[in-house]
Coordinates of C-alpha atoms in Angstrom, one line a residue:
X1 CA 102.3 85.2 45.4
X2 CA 100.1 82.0 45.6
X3 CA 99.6 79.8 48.4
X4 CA 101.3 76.9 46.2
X5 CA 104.1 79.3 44.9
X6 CA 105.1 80.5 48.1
X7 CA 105.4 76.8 49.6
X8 CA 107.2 75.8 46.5
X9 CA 109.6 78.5 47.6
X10 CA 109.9 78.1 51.5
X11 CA 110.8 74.0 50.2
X12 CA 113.1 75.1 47.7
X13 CA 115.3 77.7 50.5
X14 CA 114.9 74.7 53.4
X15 CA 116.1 72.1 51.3
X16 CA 119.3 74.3 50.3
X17 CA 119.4 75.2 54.2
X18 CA 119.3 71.6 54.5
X19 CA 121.9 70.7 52.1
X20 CA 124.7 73.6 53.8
X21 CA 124.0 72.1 57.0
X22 CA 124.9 68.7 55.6
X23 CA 127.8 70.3 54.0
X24 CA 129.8 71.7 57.2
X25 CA 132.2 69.7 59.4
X26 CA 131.9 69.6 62.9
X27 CA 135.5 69.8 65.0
X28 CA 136.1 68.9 68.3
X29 CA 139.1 70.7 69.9
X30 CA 141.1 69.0 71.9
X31 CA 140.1 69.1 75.6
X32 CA 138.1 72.1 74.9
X33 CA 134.2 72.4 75.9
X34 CA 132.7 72.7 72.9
X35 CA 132.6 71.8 69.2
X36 CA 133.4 73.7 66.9
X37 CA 131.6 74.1 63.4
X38 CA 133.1 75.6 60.1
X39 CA 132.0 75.5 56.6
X40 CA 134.4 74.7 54.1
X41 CA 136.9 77.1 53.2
X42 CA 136.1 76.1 49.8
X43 CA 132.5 77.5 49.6
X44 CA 133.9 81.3 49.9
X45 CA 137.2 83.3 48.4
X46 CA 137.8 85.3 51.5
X47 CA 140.0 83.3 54.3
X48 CA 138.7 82.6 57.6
X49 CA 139.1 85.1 60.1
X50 CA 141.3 83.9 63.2
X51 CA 140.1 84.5 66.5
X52 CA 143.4 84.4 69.0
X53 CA 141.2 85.7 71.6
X54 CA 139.5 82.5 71.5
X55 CA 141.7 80.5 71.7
X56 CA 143.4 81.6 74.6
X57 CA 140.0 81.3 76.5
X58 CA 139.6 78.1 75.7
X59 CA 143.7 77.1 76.2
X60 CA 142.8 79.1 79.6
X61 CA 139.5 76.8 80.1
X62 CA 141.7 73.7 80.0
X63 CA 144.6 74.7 82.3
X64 CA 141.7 75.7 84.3
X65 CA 140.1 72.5 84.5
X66 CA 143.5 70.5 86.3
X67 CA 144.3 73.8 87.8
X68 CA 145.5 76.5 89.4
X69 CA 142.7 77.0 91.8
X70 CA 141.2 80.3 91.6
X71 CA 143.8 82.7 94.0
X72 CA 141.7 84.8 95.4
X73 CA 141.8 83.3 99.0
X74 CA 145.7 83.7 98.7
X75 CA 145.8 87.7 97.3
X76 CA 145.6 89.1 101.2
X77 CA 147.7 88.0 103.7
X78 CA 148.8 89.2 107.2
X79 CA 145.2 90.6 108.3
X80 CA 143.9 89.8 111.8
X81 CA 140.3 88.1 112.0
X82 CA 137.2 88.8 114.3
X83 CA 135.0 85.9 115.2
X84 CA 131.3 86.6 116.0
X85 CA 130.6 83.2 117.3
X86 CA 126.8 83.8 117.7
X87 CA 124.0 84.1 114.9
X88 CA 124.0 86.9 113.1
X89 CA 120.5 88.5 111.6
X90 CA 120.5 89.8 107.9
X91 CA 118.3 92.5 107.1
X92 CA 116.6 90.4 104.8
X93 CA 115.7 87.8 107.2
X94 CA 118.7 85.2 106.5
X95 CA 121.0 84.2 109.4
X96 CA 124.6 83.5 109.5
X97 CA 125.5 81.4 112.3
X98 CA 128.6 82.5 113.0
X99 CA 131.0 85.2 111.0
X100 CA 134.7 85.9 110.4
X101 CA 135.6 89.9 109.6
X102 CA 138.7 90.1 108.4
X103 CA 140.6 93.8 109.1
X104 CA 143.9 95.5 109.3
X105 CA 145.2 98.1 111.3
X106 CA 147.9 100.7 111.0
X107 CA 149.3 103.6 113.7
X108 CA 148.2 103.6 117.7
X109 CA 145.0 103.7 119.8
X110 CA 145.4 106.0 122.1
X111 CA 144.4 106.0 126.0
X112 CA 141.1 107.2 125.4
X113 CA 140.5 105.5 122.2
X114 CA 139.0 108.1 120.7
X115 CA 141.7 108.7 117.3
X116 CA 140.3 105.8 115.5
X117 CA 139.2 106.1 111.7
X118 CA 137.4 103.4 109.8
X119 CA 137.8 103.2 106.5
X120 CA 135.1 101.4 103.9
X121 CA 136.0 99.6 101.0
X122 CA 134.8 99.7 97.4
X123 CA 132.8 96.6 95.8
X124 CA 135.9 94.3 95.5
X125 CA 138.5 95.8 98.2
X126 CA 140.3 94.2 100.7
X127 CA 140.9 95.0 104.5
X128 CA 144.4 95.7 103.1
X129 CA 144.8 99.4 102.4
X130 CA 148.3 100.0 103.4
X131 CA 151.6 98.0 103.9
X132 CA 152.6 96.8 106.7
X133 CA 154.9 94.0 108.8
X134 CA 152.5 91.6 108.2
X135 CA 152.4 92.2 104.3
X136 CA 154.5 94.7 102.7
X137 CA 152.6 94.4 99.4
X138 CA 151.4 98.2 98.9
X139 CA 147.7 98.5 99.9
X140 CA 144.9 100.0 97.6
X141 CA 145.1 103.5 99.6
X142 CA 148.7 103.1 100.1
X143 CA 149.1 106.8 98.8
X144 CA 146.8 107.8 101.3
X145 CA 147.9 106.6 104.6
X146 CA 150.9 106.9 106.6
X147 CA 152.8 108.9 108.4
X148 CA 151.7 112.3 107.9
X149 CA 149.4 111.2 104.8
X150 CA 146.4 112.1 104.1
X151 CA 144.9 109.6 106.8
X152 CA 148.0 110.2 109.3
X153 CA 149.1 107.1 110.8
X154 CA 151.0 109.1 113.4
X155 CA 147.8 111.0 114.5
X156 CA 145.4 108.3 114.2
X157 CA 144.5 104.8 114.8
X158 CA 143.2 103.4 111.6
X159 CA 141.2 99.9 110.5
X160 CA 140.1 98.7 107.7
X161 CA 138.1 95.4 106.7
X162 CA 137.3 93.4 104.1
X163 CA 133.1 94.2 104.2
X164 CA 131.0 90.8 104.9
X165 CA 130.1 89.1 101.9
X166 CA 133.5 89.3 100.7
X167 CA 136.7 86.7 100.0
X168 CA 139.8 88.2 101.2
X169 CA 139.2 86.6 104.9
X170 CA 135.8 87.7 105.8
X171 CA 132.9 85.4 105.6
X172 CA 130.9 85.1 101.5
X173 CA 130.1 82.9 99.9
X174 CA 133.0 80.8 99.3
X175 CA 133.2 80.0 103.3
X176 CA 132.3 77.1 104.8
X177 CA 129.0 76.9 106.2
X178 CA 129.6 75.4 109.7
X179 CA 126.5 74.0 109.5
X180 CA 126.3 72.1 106.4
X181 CA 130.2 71.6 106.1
X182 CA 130.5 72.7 102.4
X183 CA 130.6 76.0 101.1
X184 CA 128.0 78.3 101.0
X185 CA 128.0 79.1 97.7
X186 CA 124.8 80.8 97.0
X187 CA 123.4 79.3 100.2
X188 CA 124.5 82.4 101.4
X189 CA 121.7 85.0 102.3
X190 CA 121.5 88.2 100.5
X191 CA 123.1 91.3 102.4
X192 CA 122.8 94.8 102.4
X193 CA 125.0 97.8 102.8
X194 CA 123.4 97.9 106.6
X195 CA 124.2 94.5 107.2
X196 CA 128.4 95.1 106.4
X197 CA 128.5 98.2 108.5
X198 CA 126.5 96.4 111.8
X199 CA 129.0 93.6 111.5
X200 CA 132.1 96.0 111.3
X201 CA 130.8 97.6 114.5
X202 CA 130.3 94.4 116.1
X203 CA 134.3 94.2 115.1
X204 CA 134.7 97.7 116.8
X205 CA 132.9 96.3 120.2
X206 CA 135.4 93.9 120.6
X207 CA 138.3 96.5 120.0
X208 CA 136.7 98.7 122.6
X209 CA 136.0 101.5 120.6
X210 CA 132.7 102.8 121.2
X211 CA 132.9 106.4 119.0
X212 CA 135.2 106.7 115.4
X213 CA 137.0 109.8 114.9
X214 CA 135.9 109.5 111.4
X215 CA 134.2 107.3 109.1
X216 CA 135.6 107.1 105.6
X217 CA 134.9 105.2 102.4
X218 CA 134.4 106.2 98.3
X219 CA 132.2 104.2 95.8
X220 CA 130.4 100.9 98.0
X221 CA 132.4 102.6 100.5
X222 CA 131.0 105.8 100.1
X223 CA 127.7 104.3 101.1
X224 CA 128.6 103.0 104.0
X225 CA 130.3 106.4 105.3
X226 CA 126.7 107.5 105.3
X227 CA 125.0 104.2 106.5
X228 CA 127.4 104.3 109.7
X229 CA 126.4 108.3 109.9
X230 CA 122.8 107.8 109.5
X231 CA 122.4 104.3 111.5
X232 CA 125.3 104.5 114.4
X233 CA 125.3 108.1 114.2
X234 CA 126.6 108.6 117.9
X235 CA 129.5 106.7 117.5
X236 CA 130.9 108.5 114.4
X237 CA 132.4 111.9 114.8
X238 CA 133.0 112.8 110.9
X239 CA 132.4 111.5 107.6
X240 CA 134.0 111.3 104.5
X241 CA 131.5 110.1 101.8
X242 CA 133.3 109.8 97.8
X243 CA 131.6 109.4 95.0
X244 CA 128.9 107.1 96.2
X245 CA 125.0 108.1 96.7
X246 CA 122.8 107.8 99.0
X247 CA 120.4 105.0 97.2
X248 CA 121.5 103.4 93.9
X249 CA 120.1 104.6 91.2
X250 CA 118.9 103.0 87.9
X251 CA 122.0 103.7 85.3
X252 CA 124.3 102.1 88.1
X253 CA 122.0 99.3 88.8
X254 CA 121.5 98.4 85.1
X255 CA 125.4 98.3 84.9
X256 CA 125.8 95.9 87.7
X257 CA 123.1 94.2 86.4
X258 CA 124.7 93.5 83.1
X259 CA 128.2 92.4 85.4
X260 CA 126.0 89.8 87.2
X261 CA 124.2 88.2 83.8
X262 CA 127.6 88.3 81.4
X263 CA 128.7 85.7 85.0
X264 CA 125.7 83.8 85.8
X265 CA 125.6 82.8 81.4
X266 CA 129.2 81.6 82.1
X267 CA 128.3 77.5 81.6
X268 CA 130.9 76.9 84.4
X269 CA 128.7 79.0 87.1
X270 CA 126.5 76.1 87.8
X271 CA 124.4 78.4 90.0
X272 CA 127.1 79.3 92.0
X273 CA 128.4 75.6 92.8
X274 CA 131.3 76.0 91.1
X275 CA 134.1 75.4 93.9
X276 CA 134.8 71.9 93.2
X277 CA 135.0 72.3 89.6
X278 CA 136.1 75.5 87.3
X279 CA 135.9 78.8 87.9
X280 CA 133.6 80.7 85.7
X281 CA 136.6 82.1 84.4
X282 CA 134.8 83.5 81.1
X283 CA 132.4 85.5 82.9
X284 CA 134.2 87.1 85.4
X285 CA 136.1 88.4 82.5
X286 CA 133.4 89.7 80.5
X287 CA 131.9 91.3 83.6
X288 CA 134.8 93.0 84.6
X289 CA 135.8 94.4 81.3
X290 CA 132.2 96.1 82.2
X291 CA 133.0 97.4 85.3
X292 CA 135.8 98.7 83.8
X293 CA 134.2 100.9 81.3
X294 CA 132.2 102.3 84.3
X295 CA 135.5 103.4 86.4
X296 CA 136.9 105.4 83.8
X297 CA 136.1 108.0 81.8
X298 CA 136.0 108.8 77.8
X299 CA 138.3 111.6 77.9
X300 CA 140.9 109.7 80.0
X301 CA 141.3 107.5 77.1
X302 CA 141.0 109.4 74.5
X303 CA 144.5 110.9 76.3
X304 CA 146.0 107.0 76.5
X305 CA 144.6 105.4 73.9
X306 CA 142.9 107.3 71.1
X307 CA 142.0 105.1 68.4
X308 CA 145.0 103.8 68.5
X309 CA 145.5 99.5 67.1
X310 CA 148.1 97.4 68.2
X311 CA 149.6 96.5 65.0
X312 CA 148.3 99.3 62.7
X313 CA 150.1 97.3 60.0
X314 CA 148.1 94.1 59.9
X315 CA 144.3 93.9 58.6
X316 CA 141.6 94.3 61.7
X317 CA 140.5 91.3 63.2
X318 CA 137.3 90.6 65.5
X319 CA 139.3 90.0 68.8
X320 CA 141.2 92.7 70.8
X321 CA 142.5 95.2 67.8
X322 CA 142.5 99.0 69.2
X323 CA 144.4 99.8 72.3
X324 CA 142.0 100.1 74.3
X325 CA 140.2 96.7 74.2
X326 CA 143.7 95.4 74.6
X327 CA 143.6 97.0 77.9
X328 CA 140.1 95.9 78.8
X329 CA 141.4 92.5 78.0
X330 CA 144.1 92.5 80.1
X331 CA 142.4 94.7 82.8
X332 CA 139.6 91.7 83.1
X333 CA 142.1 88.6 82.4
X334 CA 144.4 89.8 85.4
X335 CA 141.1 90.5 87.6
X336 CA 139.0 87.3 87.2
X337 CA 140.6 84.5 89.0
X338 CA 141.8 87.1 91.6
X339 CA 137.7 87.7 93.5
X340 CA 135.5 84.9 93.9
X341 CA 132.5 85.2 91.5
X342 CA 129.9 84.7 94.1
X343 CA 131.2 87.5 96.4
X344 CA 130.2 89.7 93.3
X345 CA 127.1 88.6 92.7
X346 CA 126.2 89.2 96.4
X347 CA 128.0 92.5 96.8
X348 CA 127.0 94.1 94.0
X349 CA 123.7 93.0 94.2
X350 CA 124.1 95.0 97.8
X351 CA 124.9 97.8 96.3
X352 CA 121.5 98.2 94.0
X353 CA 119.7 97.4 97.4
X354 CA 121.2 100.4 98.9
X355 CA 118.6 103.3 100.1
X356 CA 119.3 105.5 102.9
X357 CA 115.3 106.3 102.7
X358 CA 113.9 106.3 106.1
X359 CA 111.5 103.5 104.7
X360 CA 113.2 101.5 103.4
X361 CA 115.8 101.6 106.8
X362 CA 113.0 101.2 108.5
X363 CA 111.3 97.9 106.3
X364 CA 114.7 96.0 106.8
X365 CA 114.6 97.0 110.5
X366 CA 111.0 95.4 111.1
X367 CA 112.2 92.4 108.9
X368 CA 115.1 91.6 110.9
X369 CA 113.5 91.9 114.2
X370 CA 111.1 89.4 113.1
X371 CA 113.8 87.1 111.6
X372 CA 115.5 87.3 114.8
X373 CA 112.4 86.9 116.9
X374 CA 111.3 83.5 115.0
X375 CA 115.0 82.3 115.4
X376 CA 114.7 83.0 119.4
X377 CA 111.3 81.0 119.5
X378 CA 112.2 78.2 117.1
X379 CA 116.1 78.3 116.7
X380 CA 115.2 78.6 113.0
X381 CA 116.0 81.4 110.5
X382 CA 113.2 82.1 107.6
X383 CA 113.0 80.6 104.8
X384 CA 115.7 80.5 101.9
X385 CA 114.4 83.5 100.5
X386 CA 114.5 85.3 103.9
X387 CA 110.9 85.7 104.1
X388 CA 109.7 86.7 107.6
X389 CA 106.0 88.2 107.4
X390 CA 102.7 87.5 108.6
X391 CA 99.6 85.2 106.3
X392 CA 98.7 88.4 103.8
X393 CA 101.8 90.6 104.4
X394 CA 103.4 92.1 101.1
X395 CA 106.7 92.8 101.2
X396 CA 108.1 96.3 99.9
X397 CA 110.7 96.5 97.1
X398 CA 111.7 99.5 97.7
X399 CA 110.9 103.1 98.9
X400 CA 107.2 104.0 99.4
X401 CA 108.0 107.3 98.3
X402 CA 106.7 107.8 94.5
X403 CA 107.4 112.0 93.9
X404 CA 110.6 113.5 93.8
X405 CA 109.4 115.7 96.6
X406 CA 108.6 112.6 98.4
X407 CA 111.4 110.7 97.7
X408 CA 113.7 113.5 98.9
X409 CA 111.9 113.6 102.3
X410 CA 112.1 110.3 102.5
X411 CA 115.6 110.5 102.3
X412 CA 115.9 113.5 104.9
X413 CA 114.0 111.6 107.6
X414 CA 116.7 108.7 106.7
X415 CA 119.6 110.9 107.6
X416 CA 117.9 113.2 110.4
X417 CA 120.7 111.8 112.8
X418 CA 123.8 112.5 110.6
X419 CA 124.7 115.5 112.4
X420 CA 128.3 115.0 112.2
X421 CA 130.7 117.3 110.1
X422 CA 130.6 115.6 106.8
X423 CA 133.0 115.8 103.6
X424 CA 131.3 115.0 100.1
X425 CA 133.5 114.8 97.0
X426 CA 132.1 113.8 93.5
X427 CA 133.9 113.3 90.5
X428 CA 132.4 115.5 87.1
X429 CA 134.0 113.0 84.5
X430 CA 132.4 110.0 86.7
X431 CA 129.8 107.9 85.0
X432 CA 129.1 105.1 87.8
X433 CA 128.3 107.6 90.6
X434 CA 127.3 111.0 88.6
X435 CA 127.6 114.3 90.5
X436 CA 123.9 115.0 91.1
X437 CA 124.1 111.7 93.1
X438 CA 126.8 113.0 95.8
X439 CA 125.0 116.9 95.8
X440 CA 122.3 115.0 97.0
X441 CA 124.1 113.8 99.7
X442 CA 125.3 116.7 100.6
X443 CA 121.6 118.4 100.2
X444 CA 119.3 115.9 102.2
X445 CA 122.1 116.4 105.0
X446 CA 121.8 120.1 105.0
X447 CA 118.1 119.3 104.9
X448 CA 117.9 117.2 107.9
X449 CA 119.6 120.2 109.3
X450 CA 123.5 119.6 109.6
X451 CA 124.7 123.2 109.5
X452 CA 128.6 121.8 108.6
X453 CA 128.6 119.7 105.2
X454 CA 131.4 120.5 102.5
X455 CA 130.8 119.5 99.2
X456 CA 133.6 119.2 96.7
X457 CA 133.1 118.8 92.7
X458 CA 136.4 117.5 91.3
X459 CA 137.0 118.2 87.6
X460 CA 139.5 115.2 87.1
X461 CA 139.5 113.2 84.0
X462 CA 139.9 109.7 86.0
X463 CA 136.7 109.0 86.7
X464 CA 135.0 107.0 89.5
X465 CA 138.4 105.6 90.2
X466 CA 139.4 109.3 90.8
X467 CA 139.4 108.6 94.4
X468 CA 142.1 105.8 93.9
X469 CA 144.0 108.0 91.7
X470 CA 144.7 111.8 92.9
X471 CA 146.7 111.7 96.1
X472 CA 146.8 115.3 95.7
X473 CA 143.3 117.2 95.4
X474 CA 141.6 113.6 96.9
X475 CA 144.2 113.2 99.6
X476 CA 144.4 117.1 101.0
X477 CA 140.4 117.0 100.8
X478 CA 140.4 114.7 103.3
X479 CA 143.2 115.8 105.5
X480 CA 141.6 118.5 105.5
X481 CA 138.7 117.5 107.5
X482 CA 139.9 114.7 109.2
X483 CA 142.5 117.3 111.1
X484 CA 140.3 120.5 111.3
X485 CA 139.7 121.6 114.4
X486 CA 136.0 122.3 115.0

């Protein structure tokens, strides 16, 4: 084709572009965000298709924007709070000034204090596990403790908190700063995994209990079972480590990852300042329905769902049609407004931070020692990015370690303390949190040289939320070794 022929051409299809662009009509909706723009139904025989899901975001967007207020600061009540009134070093060089832990406890210290059992929550879980006087709603473990459970209320004195970084009472981002007076939005300094477990022995401290019977979590949990083994190992007698890892590995990164983006493209984010205005509502619901793809499994839902539709009877449509995206719809619609959208961005972001790799422990270590050495000498913390290091000083993302040999030494030295009898379960059907993740676990332990590691492999179809799910095989696991007699 000629040079003239082809330009003829390229006119020819940009004028008629031109002339359909002219053609649509532009809507607004009433007291919705957005236009919306529609060709006439004229220019095609086939009907519009009608998106319902769509419009009850954007019925939900309006509510939204003259209320209710987001009600996650309302879902837990009846907790108890501890108040670290002095600063508080992050392991990436940020500083709290002060902090709020909130926690829960259930059964009786006894004289020596030496019955209690810590339990570690998942990503979004609150310091209430069980009921109680103070709120009879049933916990998230409420299967799992009690009287004669598997966590036995009437043997042992148990706590639980809502991890820093959280909403449900502890201090996150939605808190106040007390220095600023507003929220701290995503003011807040990033955390780790390390930084949640110092500050729930800082809680312990004050409680006057200087060595755990046993320290117990699954998932975000999981990992700190092992931090609190590894880091504070003489003050832990036992662990119980489900379905986590002992550093986060790519697949589960890149699905938290893909959580964090589908919120932060959410217009109402506004980089995180989104307290006086609305909730990024939109996002929190896409990313959840994404977390909740990683919780289950396949053949779960091939059980529940199939490829089952909801009205088998009327034509497909675009929005929710099989089962289960109805259930991933309402899954992430009743989750979104219930956690604060910041407190997952920082938590999860924890999470794919997590390495138990001695140098990587040991790189936070040096950082916050020099963090809280600069805010001794100047009263100041490091900068907003948490940046503590000397003129020419690089700063490691992650592990040294490039081989698998040496990556899996690294990891040996990190656990060389975590002597104490310790209880790994992993989950076959799990996606999140694979197997291979908690055997190694259970192998750089036995490498470090603790002689009295039990690994379980569950072949339950529930997935990463196994541990929520099977009071039975889950639940006698841990009884198991929490009441064995060594």
């Amino acid at each position: 084709m000629s040079t003239t022929v082809f330009r003829r051409t390229l006119a020819s299809r940009l004028t008629a572009a031109a002339s359909a662009t002219a053609a649509r009509r532009t809507t607004v909706l009433p007291g919705s965000l957005r236009t919306l723009t529609t060709s006439p139904a004229t220019r095609s025989g086939n009907p519009p298709m009608s998106f319902p899901c769509i419009d009850r975001l954007e019925t939900r967007q309006r509510t939204l924007a003259g209320g209710p207020e987001p009600t996650y600061e309302k879902v837990v009540t009846g907790y108890k709070l501890y108040h670290h009134a002095t600063p508080f070093v992050l392991d990436h060089g940020g500083v709290l000034p002060s902090f709020d832990l909130a926690y829960e406890t259930w059964g009786t210290l006894n004289s020596d204090r030496s019955n209690a059992i810590l339990i570690h929550t998942g990503l979004s879980g609150s310091s209430h596990a069980h009921s109680h006087e103070g709120n009879m709603k049933p916990g998230w473990w409420e299967k799992f403790i009690g009287p004669g459970k598997a966590i036995d209320t009437d043997r042992f004195f148990v706590i639980c908190t809502n991890v820093l970084g959280g909403c449900y009472g502890s201090t996150g981002p939605g808190s106040v700063d007390p220095q600023s007076g507003a929220r701290y939005a995503t003011t807040f300094p990033l955390l780790t995994v390390n930084d949640m477990v110092r500050a729930q022995f800082l809680l312990l401290d004050s409680l006057h209990i200087d060595r755990l019977h046993a320290s117990v979590g699954a998932s975000m949990g999981g990992m700190q079972a092992l931090c609190a083994a590894a880091l504070h190992s003489s003050r832990v007698g036992r662990t119980v480590s489900i379905s986590a890892c002992a550093r986060s590995h790519p697949y589960s990164i890149a699905l938290r990852f893909a959580q964090r983006q589908a919120l932060m493209s959410d217009p109402n984010f506004n980089r995180g300042f989104y307290y006086d205005g609305v909730a990024p509502h939109v996002g929190m619901k896409l990313a959840r329905a994404i977390a909740t793809v990683t919780y289950r499994s396949g053949p779960e839902w091939e059980l529940r769902f199939g490829r089952r539709r909801r009205a088998h009877e009327q034509p497909p449509m675009l929005c929710a049609d099989f089962l289960i995206e109805t259930y991933l719809d309402h899954q992430s619609e009743s989750f979104c407004l219930q956690y604060d959208a910041n407190s997952l961005l920082y938590v999860s972001k924890a999470m794919d931070l997590f390495d138990i790799s001695h140098s990587v422990t040991d790189r936070l270590r040096r950082t916050r020692e020099a963090a809280a050495q600069q805010l001794q000498q100047t009263g100041a913390a490091c900068d907003q990015a948490g940046v503590c290091m000397t003129p020419g000083e690089q700063p490691e993302e992650c592990s040294v370690a490039e081989t698998r040999e040496e990556i899996t030494r690294d990891l040996v030295e990190g656990v060389r303390h975590a002597m104490q009898p310790t209880l790994v379960l992993g989950v076959q059907s799990d996606v999140l949190f694979p197997v291979a993740q908690q055997r190694e676990i259970a192998d750089i332990l036995r490498q470090a040289g603790n002689t009295n590691v039990t690994y379980y492999e569950l072949d339950a179809m529930y997935g990463h939320d196994t541990f929520l799910i099977d009071v039975v095989t889950v639940g006698a696991a841990i009884k198991g070794h929490l009441e064995n007699t060594l």
